[in-house]
Short mmCIF file of C-alpha atoms in Angstrom, two decimals:
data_model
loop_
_atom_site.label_atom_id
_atom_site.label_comp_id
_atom_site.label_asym_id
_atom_site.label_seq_id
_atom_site.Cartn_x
_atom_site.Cartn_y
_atom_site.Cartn_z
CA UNK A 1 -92.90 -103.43 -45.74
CA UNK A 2 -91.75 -100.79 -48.56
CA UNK A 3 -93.97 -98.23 -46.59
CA UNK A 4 -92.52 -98.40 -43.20
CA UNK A 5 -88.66 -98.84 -44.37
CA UNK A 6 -89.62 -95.41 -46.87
CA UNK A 7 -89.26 -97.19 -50.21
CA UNK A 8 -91.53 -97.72 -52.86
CA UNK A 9 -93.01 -101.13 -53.35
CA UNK A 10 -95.98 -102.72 -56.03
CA UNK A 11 -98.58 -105.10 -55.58
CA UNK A 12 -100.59 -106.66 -58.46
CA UNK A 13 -104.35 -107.31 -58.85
CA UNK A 14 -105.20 -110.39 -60.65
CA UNK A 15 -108.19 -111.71 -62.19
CA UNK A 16 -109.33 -114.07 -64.36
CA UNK A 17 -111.60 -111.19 -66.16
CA UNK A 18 -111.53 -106.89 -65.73
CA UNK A 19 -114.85 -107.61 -63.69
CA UNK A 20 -113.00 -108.52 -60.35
CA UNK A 21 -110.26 -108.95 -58.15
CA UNK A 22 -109.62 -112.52 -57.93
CA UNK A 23 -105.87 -112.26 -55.87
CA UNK A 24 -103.14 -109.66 -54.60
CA UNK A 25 -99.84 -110.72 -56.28
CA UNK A 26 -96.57 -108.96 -54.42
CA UNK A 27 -93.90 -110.21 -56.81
CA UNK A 28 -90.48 -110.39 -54.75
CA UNK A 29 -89.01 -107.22 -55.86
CA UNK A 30 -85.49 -104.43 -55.36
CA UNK A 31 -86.69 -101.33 -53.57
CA UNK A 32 -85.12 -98.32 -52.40
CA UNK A 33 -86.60 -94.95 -51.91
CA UNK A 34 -87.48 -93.47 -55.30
CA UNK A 35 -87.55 -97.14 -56.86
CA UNK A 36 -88.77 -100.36 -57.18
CA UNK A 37 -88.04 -103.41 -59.98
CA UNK A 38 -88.74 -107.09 -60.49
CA UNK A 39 -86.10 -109.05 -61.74
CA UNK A 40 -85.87 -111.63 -64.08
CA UNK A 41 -87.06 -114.42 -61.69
CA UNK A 42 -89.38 -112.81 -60.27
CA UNK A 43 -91.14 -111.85 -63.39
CA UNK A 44 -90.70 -115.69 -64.67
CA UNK A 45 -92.29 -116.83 -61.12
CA UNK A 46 -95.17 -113.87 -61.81
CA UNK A 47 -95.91 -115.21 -65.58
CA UNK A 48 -95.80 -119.01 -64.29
CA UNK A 49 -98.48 -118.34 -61.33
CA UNK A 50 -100.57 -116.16 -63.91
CA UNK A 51 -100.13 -119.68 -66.20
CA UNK A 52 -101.16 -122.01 -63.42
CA UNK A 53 -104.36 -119.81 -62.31
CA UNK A 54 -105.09 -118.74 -65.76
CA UNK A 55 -105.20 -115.34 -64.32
CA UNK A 56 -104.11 -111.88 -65.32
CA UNK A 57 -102.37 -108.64 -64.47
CA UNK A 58 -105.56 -106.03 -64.19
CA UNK A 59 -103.42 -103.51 -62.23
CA UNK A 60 -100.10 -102.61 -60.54
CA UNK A 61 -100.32 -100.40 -57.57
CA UNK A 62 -97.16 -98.53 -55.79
CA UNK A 63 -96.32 -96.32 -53.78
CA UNK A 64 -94.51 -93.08 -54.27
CA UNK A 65 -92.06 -90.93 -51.62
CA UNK A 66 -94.45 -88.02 -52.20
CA UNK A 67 -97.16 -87.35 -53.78
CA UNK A 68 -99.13 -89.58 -56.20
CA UNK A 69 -98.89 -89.13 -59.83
CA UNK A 70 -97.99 -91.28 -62.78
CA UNK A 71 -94.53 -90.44 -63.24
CA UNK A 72 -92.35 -91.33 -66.88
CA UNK A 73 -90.64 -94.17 -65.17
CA UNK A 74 -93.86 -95.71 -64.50
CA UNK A 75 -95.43 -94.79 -67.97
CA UNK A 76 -92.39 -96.64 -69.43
CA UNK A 77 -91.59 -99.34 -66.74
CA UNK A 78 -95.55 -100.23 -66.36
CA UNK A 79 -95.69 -104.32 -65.79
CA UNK A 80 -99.64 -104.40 -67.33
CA UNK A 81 -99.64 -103.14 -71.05
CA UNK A 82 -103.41 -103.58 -72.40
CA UNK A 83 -105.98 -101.47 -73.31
CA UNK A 84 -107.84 -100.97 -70.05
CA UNK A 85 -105.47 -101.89 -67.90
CA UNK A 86 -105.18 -99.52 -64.81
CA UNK A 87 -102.18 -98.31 -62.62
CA UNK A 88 -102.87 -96.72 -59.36
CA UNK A 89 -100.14 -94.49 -57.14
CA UNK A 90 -100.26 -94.26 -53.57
CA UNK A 91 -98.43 -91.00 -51.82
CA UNK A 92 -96.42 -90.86 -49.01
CA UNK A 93 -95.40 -94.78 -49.18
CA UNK A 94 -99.08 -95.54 -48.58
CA UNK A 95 -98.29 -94.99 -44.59
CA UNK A 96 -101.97 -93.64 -44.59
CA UNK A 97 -104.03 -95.70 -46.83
CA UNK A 98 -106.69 -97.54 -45.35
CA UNK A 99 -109.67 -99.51 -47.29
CA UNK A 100 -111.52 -96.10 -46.28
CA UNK A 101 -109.30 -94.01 -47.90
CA UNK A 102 -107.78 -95.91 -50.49
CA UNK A 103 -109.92 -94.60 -53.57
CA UNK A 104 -109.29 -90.65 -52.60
CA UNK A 105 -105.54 -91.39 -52.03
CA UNK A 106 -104.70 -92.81 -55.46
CA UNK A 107 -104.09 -91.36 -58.49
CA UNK A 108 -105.54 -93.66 -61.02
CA UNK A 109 -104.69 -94.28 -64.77
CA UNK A 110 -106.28 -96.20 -67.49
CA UNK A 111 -104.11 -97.34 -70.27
CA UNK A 112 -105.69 -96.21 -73.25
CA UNK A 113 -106.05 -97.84 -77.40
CA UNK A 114 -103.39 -95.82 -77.93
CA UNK A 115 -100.99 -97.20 -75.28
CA UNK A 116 -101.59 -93.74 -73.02
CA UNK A 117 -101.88 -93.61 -69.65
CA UNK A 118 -104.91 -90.97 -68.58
CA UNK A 119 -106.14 -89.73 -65.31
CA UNK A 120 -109.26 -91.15 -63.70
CA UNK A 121 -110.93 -90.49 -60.78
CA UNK A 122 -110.63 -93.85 -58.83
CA UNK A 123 -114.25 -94.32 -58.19
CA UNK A 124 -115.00 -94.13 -61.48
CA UNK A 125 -113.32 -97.19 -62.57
CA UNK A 126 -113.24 -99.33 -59.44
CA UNK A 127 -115.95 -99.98 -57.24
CA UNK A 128 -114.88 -101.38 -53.61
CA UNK A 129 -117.19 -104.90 -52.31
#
């Protein structure tokens, strides 16, 4: 919905290892244009569904107004914080991703050991079944 209303908006990938996508979490969430948060509830009804499916948080994906990059909001706001963990950006409120698309579209980041978050070319780290 963020997309078509022009706000931003996150989704999380889940799985029970880094090997796979297991589930696509949207956590109710605030958004407006140049923002998006989970509250309080949200984030205890996130960490209670990770708890019951013994799942966990392998990325966050959003959207941004314009173009995709990891901005210092999101380096300090990120919801996943291990080593490995990966954040991707959509531009333009992901109005033109498609599962075609999706991989050149995104501007991916890997957190590093040192609790960086570095560039990577999306089809480096993800591969799409």
């Amino acid at each position: 919905d963020g997309g078509r209303v022009g706000h931003e908006r996150a989704v999380l990938w889940l799985g029970k290892g880094a090997e796979r996508i297991d589930e696509l979490y949207e956590p109710r969430q605030q958004t407006r244009a140049d923002q998006f948060y989970f509250d309080s509830q949200s984030m205890q009804m996130l960490f209670a569904h990770l708890r019951e499916k013994r799942l966990r948080v392998l990325a966050q994906v959003h959207s941004h107004p314009g173009r995709a990059f990891h901005s210092e909001a999101d380096n300090e706001w990120a919801i996943v914080r291990h080593a490995g963990a990966l954040s991707l950006v959509l531009p333009r409120f992901a109005q033109e991703a498609t599962v075609d698309n999706f991989l050149s579209l995104a501007a991916t980041y890997v957190l590093s050991t040192g609790n960086n978050w570095e560039e990577a070319l999306g089809a480096s780290v993800l591969e799409v079944c």
